Coordinates of C-alpha atoms and ligand atoms in Angstrom, one line a residue:
X1 CA 98.3 136.9 91.1
X2 CA 95.1 137.7 89.2
X3 CA 92.4 135.6 89.5
X4 CA 89.0 136.4 87.8
X5 CA 87.1 136.5 91.0
X6 CA 83.2 136.8 90.4
X7 CA 84.0 136.7 86.8
X8 CA 82.4 133.1 86.4
X9 CA 86.0 132.1 85.8
X10 CA 87.4 128.9 87.6
X11 CA 90.5 130.5 89.9
X12 CA 93.4 129.9 87.9
X13 CA 91.7 128.8 84.7
X14 CA 93.5 130.3 81.7
X15 CA 96.6 131.5 83.8
X16 CA 100.0 129.6 83.7
X17 CA 100.5 126.6 86.2
X18 CA 102.6 127.6 89.6
X19 CA 104.9 124.8 88.5
X20 CA 105.6 126.6 85.0
X21 CA 107.1 129.4 86.9
X22 CA 108.4 127.8 90.1
X23 CA 110.4 124.6 91.2
X24 CA 109.3 122.7 94.2
X25 CA 112.1 121.5 96.4
X26 CA 111.3 118.9 98.8
X27 CA 112.6 117.1 101.6
X28 CA 111.3 114.1 103.6
X29 CA 111.5 113.1 107.2
X30 CA 109.8 109.8 108.3
X31 CA 109.5 108.6 111.7
X32 CA 109.3 104.9 112.0
X33 CA 108.3 102.9 114.7
X34 CA 110.8 99.8 114.9
X35 CA 109.5 96.3 115.6
X36 CA 111.0 95.1 118.9
X37 CA 109.4 93.4 121.9
X38 CA 110.4 96.0 124.5
X39 CA 110.7 99.9 124.5
X40 CA 113.9 101.6 123.6
X41 CA 115.5 102.4 127.3
X42 CA 113.1 99.9 129.6
X43 CA 112.0 96.6 129.7
X44 CA 108.0 97.4 128.9
X45 CA 106.4 95.7 126.3
X46 CA 105.7 97.4 122.9
X47 CA 102.4 95.2 122.3
X48 CA 100.3 98.0 123.6
X49 CA 98.0 98.3 120.8
X50 CA 94.5 98.2 122.0
X51 CA 95.7 97.8 125.6
X52 CA 94.0 99.9 128.6
X53 CA 95.8 103.3 128.7
X54 CA 99.1 103.5 130.9
X55 CA 99.2 99.7 131.3
X56 CA 102.5 99.3 129.8
X57 CA 104.7 101.7 131.8
X58 CA 107.6 101.8 134.4
X59 CA 109.4 104.4 136.3
X60 CA 111.8 104.7 133.2
X61 CA 109.2 105.4 130.6
X62 CA 107.0 107.6 132.8
X63 CA 110.1 109.7 133.2
X64 CA 110.4 109.5 137.2
X65 CA 113.6 111.1 138.5
X66 CA 116.4 108.5 139.6
X67 CA 115.8 106.1 137.0
X68 CA 118.3 105.2 134.5
X69 CA 118.0 104.1 130.6
X70 CA 119.6 100.9 129.2
X71 CA 119.7 100.4 125.3
X72 CA 117.6 98.1 123.2
X73 CA 120.1 96.2 121.1
X74 CA 117.6 95.1 118.4
X75 CA 116.6 98.8 117.9
X76 CA 120.2 99.5 117.2
X77 CA 120.4 96.6 114.8
X78 CA 117.3 97.7 113.2
X79 CA 118.7 101.2 112.3
X80 CA 122.1 99.6 111.2
X81 CA 120.2 97.2 109.1
X82 CA 118.4 100.0 107.4
X83 CA 121.5 101.7 106.9
X84 CA 123.1 99.0 105.3
X85 CA 120.0 98.4 103.1
X86 CA 120.4 102.2 101.9
X87 CA 124.0 102.2 101.4
X88 CA 124.8 104.5 104.4
X89 CA 127.9 104.9 106.6
X90 CA 127.8 104.1 109.9
X91 CA 130.8 105.5 112.5
X92 CA 132.2 103.1 114.8
X93 CA 131.2 105.3 117.8
X94 CA 128.0 107.3 118.0
X95 CA 126.3 108.8 120.8
X96 CA 122.9 110.0 122.4
X97 CA 122.0 113.6 122.8
X98 CA 119.2 115.0 124.7
X99 CA 116.7 117.0 123.0
X100 CA 115.2 119.6 125.5
X101 CA 111.7 120.9 125.2
X102 CA 108.7 120.8 127.2
X103 CA 105.3 119.2 126.3
X104 CA 103.0 116.9 128.2
X105 CA 103.7 113.8 126.4
X106 CA 107.3 114.2 127.0
X107 CA 107.4 113.7 131.0
X108 CA 111.5 114.1 131.5
X109 CA 111.1 117.5 129.4
X110 CA 113.5 116.0 127.1
X111 CA 113.6 113.3 124.3
X112 CA 116.9 110.9 123.8
X113 CA 117.8 111.2 120.4
X114 CA 120.9 111.6 118.3
X115 CA 121.9 114.9 117.0
X116 CA 125.4 115.5 115.4
X117 CA 126.5 111.7 115.4
X118 CA 123.4 109.6 113.8
X119 CA 123.9 105.9 113.5
X120 CA 123.5 106.3 109.7
X121 CA 124.8 109.0 107.4
X122 CA 124.7 109.4 103.5
X123 CA 122.8 106.6 101.9
X124 CA 120.2 106.8 99.1
X125 CA 117.3 105.2 97.9
X126 CA 116.1 104.4 94.3
X127 CA 112.5 104.0 93.0
X128 CA 110.4 104.4 90.1
X129 CA 108.1 107.0 89.1
X130 CA 106.0 108.1 85.9
X131 CA 109.0 110.0 84.7
X132 CA 111.3 106.8 85.1
X133 CA 113.6 106.1 87.9
X134 CA 114.6 109.0 90.7
X135 CA 117.1 108.6 93.6
X136 CA 117.3 110.4 96.7
X137 CA 120.2 111.0 99.1
X138 CA 119.2 110.3 102.5
X139 CA 121.1 112.5 104.9
X140 CA 120.7 110.5 107.9
X141 CA 118.8 107.9 110.1
X142 CA 118.7 108.0 113.7
X143 CA 117.4 106.4 116.8
X144 CA 115.2 108.0 119.4
X145 CA 112.1 107.6 121.6
X146 CA 108.7 108.1 120.8
X147 CA 106.5 110.3 122.9
X148 CA 103.3 109.5 124.9
X149 CA 100.0 110.2 123.3
X150 CA 97.6 113.0 124.0
X151 CA 93.9 112.0 124.1
X152 CA 91.5 115.0 124.0
X153 CA 88.1 113.9 125.2
X154 CA 85.0 115.3 126.7
X155 CA 83.6 113.8 129.9
X156 CA 80.1 112.8 130.4
X157 CA 79.6 116.0 132.4
X158 CA 80.5 118.0 129.0
X159 CA 84.3 118.8 130.5
X160 CA 86.7 119.0 128.0
X161 CA 89.7 117.1 129.3
X162 CA 93.6 116.2 127.8
X163 CA 94.8 112.8 129.0
X164 CA 97.9 111.3 128.7
X165 CA 98.4 107.8 128.0
X166 CA 102.1 106.7 128.4
X167 CA 102.0 103.3 126.5
X168 CA 103.8 104.7 123.6
X169 CA 106.2 106.8 125.7
X170 CA 109.7 105.6 125.0
X171 CA 109.0 103.2 122.1
X172 CA 111.8 102.9 119.6
X173 CA 111.6 105.4 116.7
X174 CA 113.9 105.6 113.7
X175 CA 114.1 108.9 112.0
X176 CA 115.2 109.0 108.5
X177 CA 115.9 112.3 106.9
X178 CA 116.4 112.8 103.0
X179 CA 118.3 115.7 101.4
X180 CA 116.2 118.6 99.7
X181 CA 116.4 116.4 96.3
X182 CA 113.0 115.7 95.5
X183 CA 111.0 117.9 93.0
X184 CA 107.4 116.7 92.7
X185 CA 104.8 115.1 95.1
X186 CA 104.5 112.2 93.2
X187 CA 108.3 111.5 93.5
X188 CA 107.9 112.2 97.6
X189 CA 104.9 109.7 97.6
X190 CA 107.0 107.1 95.6
X191 CA 109.8 107.4 97.8
X192 CA 107.7 106.7 101.1
X193 CA 106.0 104.0 99.4
X194 CA 109.7 102.6 98.4
X195 CA 110.9 103.1 101.9
X196 CA 108.0 101.6 103.6
X197 CA 108.6 98.3 101.2
X198 CA 112.1 98.4 102.2
X199 CA 111.3 98.7 105.9
X200 CA 108.9 95.9 105.7
X201 CA 111.3 93.7 103.8
X202 CA 114.2 93.9 106.2
X203 CA 111.9 93.3 109.2
X204 CA 112.3 96.4 110.8
X205 CA 109.3 97.9 111.1
X206 CA 105.3 97.0 110.2
X207 CA 105.4 100.6 108.8
X208 CA 101.9 100.7 108.8
X209 CA 100.8 104.4 107.9
X210 CA 97.2 104.3 109.2
X211 CA 98.6 103.1 112.6
X212 CA 101.2 105.7 113.1
X213 CA 104.1 103.2 112.6
X214 CA 105.0 105.2 109.6
X215 CA 104.7 109.0 110.0
X216 CA 105.8 111.0 106.7
X217 CA 106.6 115.0 106.9
X218 CA 107.3 117.0 103.9
X219 CA 109.5 120.0 103.9
X220 CA 108.3 122.1 100.9
X221 CA 109.7 125.5 99.4
X222 CA 109.5 126.9 96.0
X223 CA 112.4 129.0 93.9
X224 CA 111.8 130.8 90.5
X225 CA 112.7 127.9 88.0
X226 CA 116.3 128.4 86.7
X227 CA 117.6 129.9 90.3
X228 CA 119.7 128.1 92.8
X229 CA 118.8 129.5 96.5
X230 CA 116.3 127.5 98.2
X231 CA 113.3 129.5 99.3
X232 CA 111.6 129.4 102.7
X233 CA 110.3 126.1 103.8
X234 CA 107.3 125.0 105.6
X235 CA 107.1 121.3 107.3
X236 CA 103.6 119.4 106.7
X237 CA 102.6 117.0 109.1
X238 CA 99.6 114.8 110.0
X239 CA 99.4 113.1 106.9
X240 CA 98.1 109.5 107.3
X241 CA 98.3 108.0 104.0
X242 CA 100.6 108.3 100.8
X243 CA 97.8 109.9 98.6
X244 CA 97.6 112.5 101.3
X245 CA 101.5 113.2 101.0
X246 CA 100.9 114.0 97.4
X247 CA 97.9 115.9 97.9
X248 CA 99.2 118.0 100.7
X249 CA 102.4 118.8 98.7
X250 CA 100.4 120.1 95.5
X251 CA 98.5 122.3 98.1
X252 CA 101.4 123.7 99.5
X253 CA 103.1 124.6 96.2
X254 CA 100.0 126.4 94.9
X255 CA 99.5 128.1 98.1
X256 CA 103.3 129.3 98.2
X257 CA 103.2 130.2 94.9
X258 CA 100.1 132.3 95.2
X259 CA 101.8 134.2 98.3
X260 CA 105.1 134.8 96.5
X261 CA 103.2 135.9 93.5
X262 CA 101.4 138.6 95.8
X263 CA 104.9 139.5 97.0
X264 CA 104.4 138.0 100.4
X265 CA 107.5 136.8 102.5
X266 CA 106.5 133.0 103.6
X267 CA 106.8 132.2 107.2
X268 CA 108.9 129.2 108.2
X269 CA 106.3 127.1 110.0
X270 CA 104.7 123.9 110.8
X271 CA 101.7 123.0 109.2
X272 CA 99.1 120.4 109.3
X273 CA 97.3 118.5 106.6
X274 CA 93.5 118.1 106.9
X275 CA 92.6 115.5 104.6
X276 CA 88.7 116.2 104.7
X277 CA 89.4 120.1 104.0
X278 CA 92.0 119.3 101.4
X279 CA 94.2 121.8 102.6
X280 CA 97.1 122.9 105.2
X281 CA 96.6 124.9 108.2
X282 CA 99.3 126.6 110.5
X283 CA 100.1 124.7 113.5
X284 CA 103.2 126.6 115.0
X285 CA 106.3 128.5 113.8
X286 CA 109.2 126.5 113.3
X287 CA 111.8 125.8 115.7
X288 CA 115.3 125.8 114.9
X289 CA 117.7 123.0 116.3
X290 CA 119.3 125.6 118.5
X291 CA 116.0 126.0 120.3
X292 CA 116.4 122.5 121.8
X293 CA 119.6 123.1 123.4
X294 CA 121.0 119.8 122.6
X295 CA 123.8 118.1 124.8
X296 CA 125.0 114.8 125.0
X297 CA 122.9 112.5 127.2
X298 CA 125.0 111.8 130.4
X299 CA 123.1 108.8 131.4
X300 CA 124.3 106.7 128.2
X301 CA 127.9 105.9 127.3
X302 CA 128.7 106.6 123.7
X303 CA 127.5 103.6 121.2
X304 CA 130.2 101.7 119.7
X305 CA 129.5 99.8 116.7
X306 CA 131.9 97.2 116.4
X307 CA 132.7 96.3 112.6
X308 CA 132.1 92.7 113.1
X309 CA 128.6 93.4 114.6
X310 CA 127.7 95.7 111.4
X311 CA 129.3 92.8 109.0
X312 CA 127.0 90.7 110.7
X313 CA 123.7 92.7 110.2
X314 CA 125.0 93.1 106.7
X315 CA 125.2 89.4 106.1
X316 CA 121.9 88.8 107.5
X317 CA 119.8 91.3 105.2
X318 CA 117.7 89.7 102.9
X319 CA 117.6 90.3 98.9
X320 CA 116.2 93.8 98.8
X321 CA 113.3 95.0 96.6
X322 CA 115.3 96.6 94.0
X323 CA 117.4 93.6 93.6
X324 CA 114.7 91.1 93.6
X325 CA 112.9 93.2 91.0
X326 CA 115.9 93.3 88.7
X327 CA 116.4 89.1 89.4
X328 CA 112.9 88.8 88.4
X329 CA 113.3 90.7 85.3
X330 CA 116.9 89.6 84.2
X331 CA 117.2 86.0 85.4
X332 CA 113.6 84.8 85.5
X333 CA 112.4 86.9 82.3
X334 CA 109.4 88.6 84.1
X335 CA 107.8 91.5 82.6
X336 CA 108.6 95.1 84.7
X337 CA 104.9 94.9 85.4
X338 CA 104.7 91.6 86.7
X339 CA 108.4 92.1 88.8
X340 CA 106.7 95.3 90.5
X341 CA 103.4 93.6 91.3
X342 CA 105.2 90.5 93.0
X343 CA 107.8 92.5 95.0
X344 CA 105.5 94.8 96.1
X345 CA 103.2 92.2 97.6
X346 CA 105.1 90.2 99.9
X347 CA 102.6 87.4 100.0
X348 CA 102.6 87.1 96.3
X349 CA 106.3 87.0 96.1
X350 CA 106.6 84.4 98.8
X351 CA 104.4 82.1 96.8
X352 CA 106.1 82.7 93.7
X353 CA 109.4 82.0 95.2
X354 CA 108.1 78.8 97.0
X355 CA 106.1 77.5 93.8
X356 CA 109.3 77.8 91.9
X357 CA 111.3 76.0 94.7
X358 CA 108.6 73.4 94.8
X359 CA 108.7 72.8 91.2
X360 CA 112.8 72.8 91.5
X361 CA 112.1 69.7 93.8
X362 CA 109.9 67.9 91.5
X363 CA 110.7 68.0 87.8
X364 CA 111.8 71.8 87.4
X365 CA 109.9 72.3 84.1
X366 CA 107.9 75.3 85.1
X367 CA 108.3 78.7 83.2
X368 CA 108.9 81.4 85.6
X369 CA 106.8 83.7 83.5
X370 CA 103.9 81.1 83.9
X371 CA 104.0 80.9 87.5
X372 CA 104.1 84.7 87.9
X373 CA 101.0 84.9 85.5
X374 CA 99.1 82.5 88.1
X375 CA 100.3 84.4 90.9
X376 CA 99.5 88.0 89.9
X377 CA 96.5 86.9 87.9
X378 CA 94.4 84.1 89.7
X379 CA 96.0 84.2 93.2
X380 CA 95.7 87.8 93.7
X381 CA 92.1 87.8 92.4
X382 CA 91.2 85.2 95.2
X383 CA 92.8 86.9 97.5
X384 CA 91.5 90.2 96.9
X385 CA 87.9 88.5 96.8
X386 CA 88.4 87.0 100.3
X387 CA 87.9 88.8 103.7
X388 CA 91.5 88.1 104.9
X389 CA 94.6 86.1 103.8
X390 CA 94.3 82.7 101.8
X391 CA 96.6 79.7 101.7
X392 CA 97.7 78.1 98.7
X393 CA 100.1 75.3 98.8
X394 CA 103.2 75.9 96.7
X395 CA 103.2 72.2 95.7
X396 CA 99.6 72.5 94.8
X397 CA 100.1 75.6 92.5
X398 CA 103.3 74.0 90.9
X399 CA 100.9 71.0 90.0
X400 CA 98.4 73.1 88.6
X401 CA 100.8 75.3 86.6
X402 CA 102.4 72.1 85.4
X403 CA 99.1 70.3 84.3
X404 CA 98.0 73.2 82.4
X405 CA 101.3 73.8 80.6
X406 CA 101.4 70.2 79.9
X407 CA 97.9 70.4 78.3
X408 CA 96.8 67.6 80.6
X409 CA 93.9 70.0 81.9
X410 CA 92.4 73.2 80.4
X411 CA 93.3 76.7 81.8
X412 CA 89.9 77.0 82.9
X413 CA 89.8 73.8 85.0
X414 CA 93.3 74.9 86.5
X415 CA 91.5 78.1 87.9
X416 CA 88.7 76.0 89.2
X417 CA 91.1 73.6 90.7
X418 CA 93.1 76.5 92.4
X419 CA 89.7 78.0 93.8
X420 CA 88.4 74.6 95.2
X421 CA 92.1 74.3 96.9
X422 CA 91.9 77.5 98.5
X423 CA 88.4 77.1 99.5
X424 CA 89.1 73.7 101.0
X425 CA 92.4 73.0 101.5
X426 CA 92.4 69.8 99.7
X427 CA 95.5 68.8 97.5
X428 CA 95.1 69.9 93.9
X429 CA 95.9 66.7 92.4
X430 CA 93.1 64.9 94.7
X431 CA 90.7 67.8 93.4
X432 CA 91.7 67.2 89.7
X433 CA 91.4 63.1 90.2
X434 CA 87.9 63.5 92.0
X435 CA 86.4 65.7 89.2
X436 CA 87.7 63.6 86.4
X437 CA 89.5 66.7 84.8
X438 CA 91.5 66.0 81.9
X439 CA 91.8 68.2 78.8
X440 CA 90.4 67.1 75.7
X441 CA 92.6 67.3 73.1
X442 CA 91.4 64.5 70.7
X443 CA 90.6 66.3 67.5
X444 CA 87.6 63.7 66.9
X445 CA 86.1 64.1 70.3
X446 CA 86.0 68.0 69.8
X447 CA 84.8 67.4 66.3
X448 CA 81.6 65.7 67.8
X449 CA 81.0 68.2 70.4
X450 CA 81.1 71.1 67.5
X451 CA 78.9 69.4 65.7
X452 CA 76.4 68.9 68.5
X453 CA 76.7 72.8 69.5
X454 CA 76.2 73.8 65.9
X455 CA 73.2 71.9 65.3
X456 CA 71.9 73.0 68.7
X457 CA 72.4 76.7 67.9
X458 CA 71.2 77.4 64.4
X459 CA 70.7 81.2 65.1
X460 CA 74.4 81.7 66.3
X461 CA 75.3 79.9 62.9
X462 CA 73.0 82.2 60.9
X463 CA 74.5 85.5 62.6
X464 CA 78.0 84.3 62.0
X465 CA 76.9 83.7 58.1
X466 CA 75.4 87.1 58.1
X467 CA 78.7 88.6 59.2
X468 CA 78.5 88.8 62.9
X469 CA 82.1 87.3 63.9
X470 CA 81.4 87.5 67.6
X471 CA 79.2 84.8 67.2
X472 CA 82.0 82.4 67.3
X473 CA 82.6 83.5 71.0
X474 CA 79.2 82.4 71.8
X475 CA 79.8 79.0 70.3
X476 CA 83.0 78.4 71.8
X477 CA 81.6 79.0 75.2
X478 CA 78.6 76.7 74.2
X479 CA 81.6 73.8 73.5
X480 CA 83.2 74.4 76.9
X481 CA 80.0 74.2 78.7
X482 CA 79.4 70.8 77.1
X483 CA 82.8 69.5 77.7
X484 CA 82.9 71.1 81.4
X485 CA 85.6 73.5 80.5
X486 CA 87.9 70.8 79.3
X487 CA 88.3 71.1 75.7
X488 CA 91.5 72.6 74.5
X489 CA 90.4 76.3 73.7
X490 CA 92.6 76.8 70.8
X491 CA 91.5 73.4 69.3
X492 CA 87.8 74.5 69.9
X493 CA 88.7 77.6 68.3
X494 CA 90.1 76.3 65.0
X495 CA 87.5 73.5 64.7
X496 CA 84.5 76.0 64.8
X497 CA 86.0 78.7 62.5
X498 CA 87.0 75.7 60.0
X499 CA 83.7 74.2 60.1
X500 CA 81.8 77.6 59.9
X501 CA 84.0 79.1 57.0
X502 CA 83.9 76.3 54.7
X503 CA 81.7 77.9 51.8
X504 CA 78.4 75.6 51.2
X505 CA 79.2 73.2 54.1
X506 CA 75.9 72.4 55.6
X507 CA 76.2 73.2 58.9
X508 CA 73.5 73.1 61.7
X509 CA 71.6 70.1 60.3
Ligands
ADP601 P1 114.7 120.1 110.8 O1 115.2 119.1 111.7 O2 114.6 121.5 111.8 O3 113.2 119.7 110.5 P2 116.6 120.1 108.7 O4 117.6 120.8 108.5 O5 117.2 118.8 109.2 O6 115.7 120.6 109.4 O7 115.6 119.8 107.4 C1 114.6 118.7 107.5 C2 114.2 118.5 106.1 O8 114.2 119.5 105.4 C3 115.2 117.7 105.4 O9 114.6 116.6 104.4 C4 115.9 118.7 104.3 O10 116.1 118.0 103.2 C5 114.7 119.5 104.2 N1 115.1 121.1 103.5 C6 115.7 121.8 104.2 N2 115.7 122.9 103.6 C7 114.8 122.9 102.8 C8 114.2 123.9 101.7 N3 114.4 125.0 101.7 N4 113.2 123.6 101.1 C9 112.7 122.2 101.2 N5 113.1 121.3 101.8 C10 114.0 121.5 102.6
MG602 MG1 111.8 118.6 110.6
ZN603 ZN1 109.1 101.3 130.7

């Protein structure tokens, strides 16, 4: 590749982008910590976050000789539920395999995993991108155990040591592997985001990337546009945000394109992502699966999945994000945007549903779109301004939305009531009564206030007469202030305009 080095031209400026010549081929592997009370093959608690090192261990997860694993049923159910949610297939019998390798965080010298008979095969997931919906085929989802954690530290004497914390050792881990179907960093990021939402919605994982509960690895290769065969891939690890996934892939695409342009042969290797430096770096050359000498785990029987068990898990699945978005749009008439905002925010979606349910128990008069507006607007604004979570009674929100929609109180007052309800927990009806809110829709009362405001603000009236249309906004604000926000806004607008626009009418005294 010819870059104008030293010639005062930014590298790549004027040259065609790598993506004009090459197409990226991307497959994603996700490791996800499952939400269970105990570890995968022993009774140790998984509640070790923040606990002292090596306080959640036993002979099994320390890998001591002579111990035997027992299977965590809940972890298996979580993988089966994930499989059902992605439309995958599950064989009636699967089994466990040993993946052999040596590393200090793996005391047994092998990891119990699943090799050629995963619990789930051939699913898919559809997600939205800026280019419209995309679907990725999911090759497999299997169950395995997590490793311990290495802690690299410096002692008070300045000695550098590596310590092993076994609290995480043996925690249940689900690995989900896509086909190499993805073509852009954005698709990869959006897939990972949609998968996170799905895993959270079905309750199998908290899937917090920053806490290592959702670890995303991207396999990236390039091929010249218009050609079929895949190029040599690198596997990128250590991305701990969705943004990092997209950035790391963009970096790899550029790096590989430059190497290919220079006629180099790429190495199949595992690379790390440095978020600070904004680049990937070599970690190690990539193993092939035969390096692991997989063989069936002799300490565990094959895992049978009775059809009735699978059917029960399927039956217990909640409404999935995609179905919920579609229902919000099609049955409730919400915009695609509102549906997306609600579904991607579980608290907002819960409040939305509960508010409609509360209304259904009362008079069932609320428009779902109005409720969605209040939730995506005022509720999220208040919550984002607060330090932690906030609490809104669904009946209270239903009451506020109903009062505003029915014209009993103004929208501005409705917002005040919601804010006070959030701050104090007082019922919305009580707040409205105590503050004496009622909407002023009486034309003669509004006429009277408009008169007063016009008389008190001759400068604004003169501005308007001189062609400054925005003076109306100021005058509307004055009327709302004089009525403590209770005047019906549309009526104030029309009254003011009528008064200001009448030629020759003496306003302002
Ligand atoms: P491993 O288990 O050794 O990482 P797999 O064959 O299971 O290897 O593939 C891992 C991931 O790499 C999958 O998501 C797959 O789609 C993806 N992948 C395989 N070949 C390529 C390639 N040439 N370019 C990009 N991704 C690939
Ligand atoms: Mg891999
Ligand atoms: Zn244990």
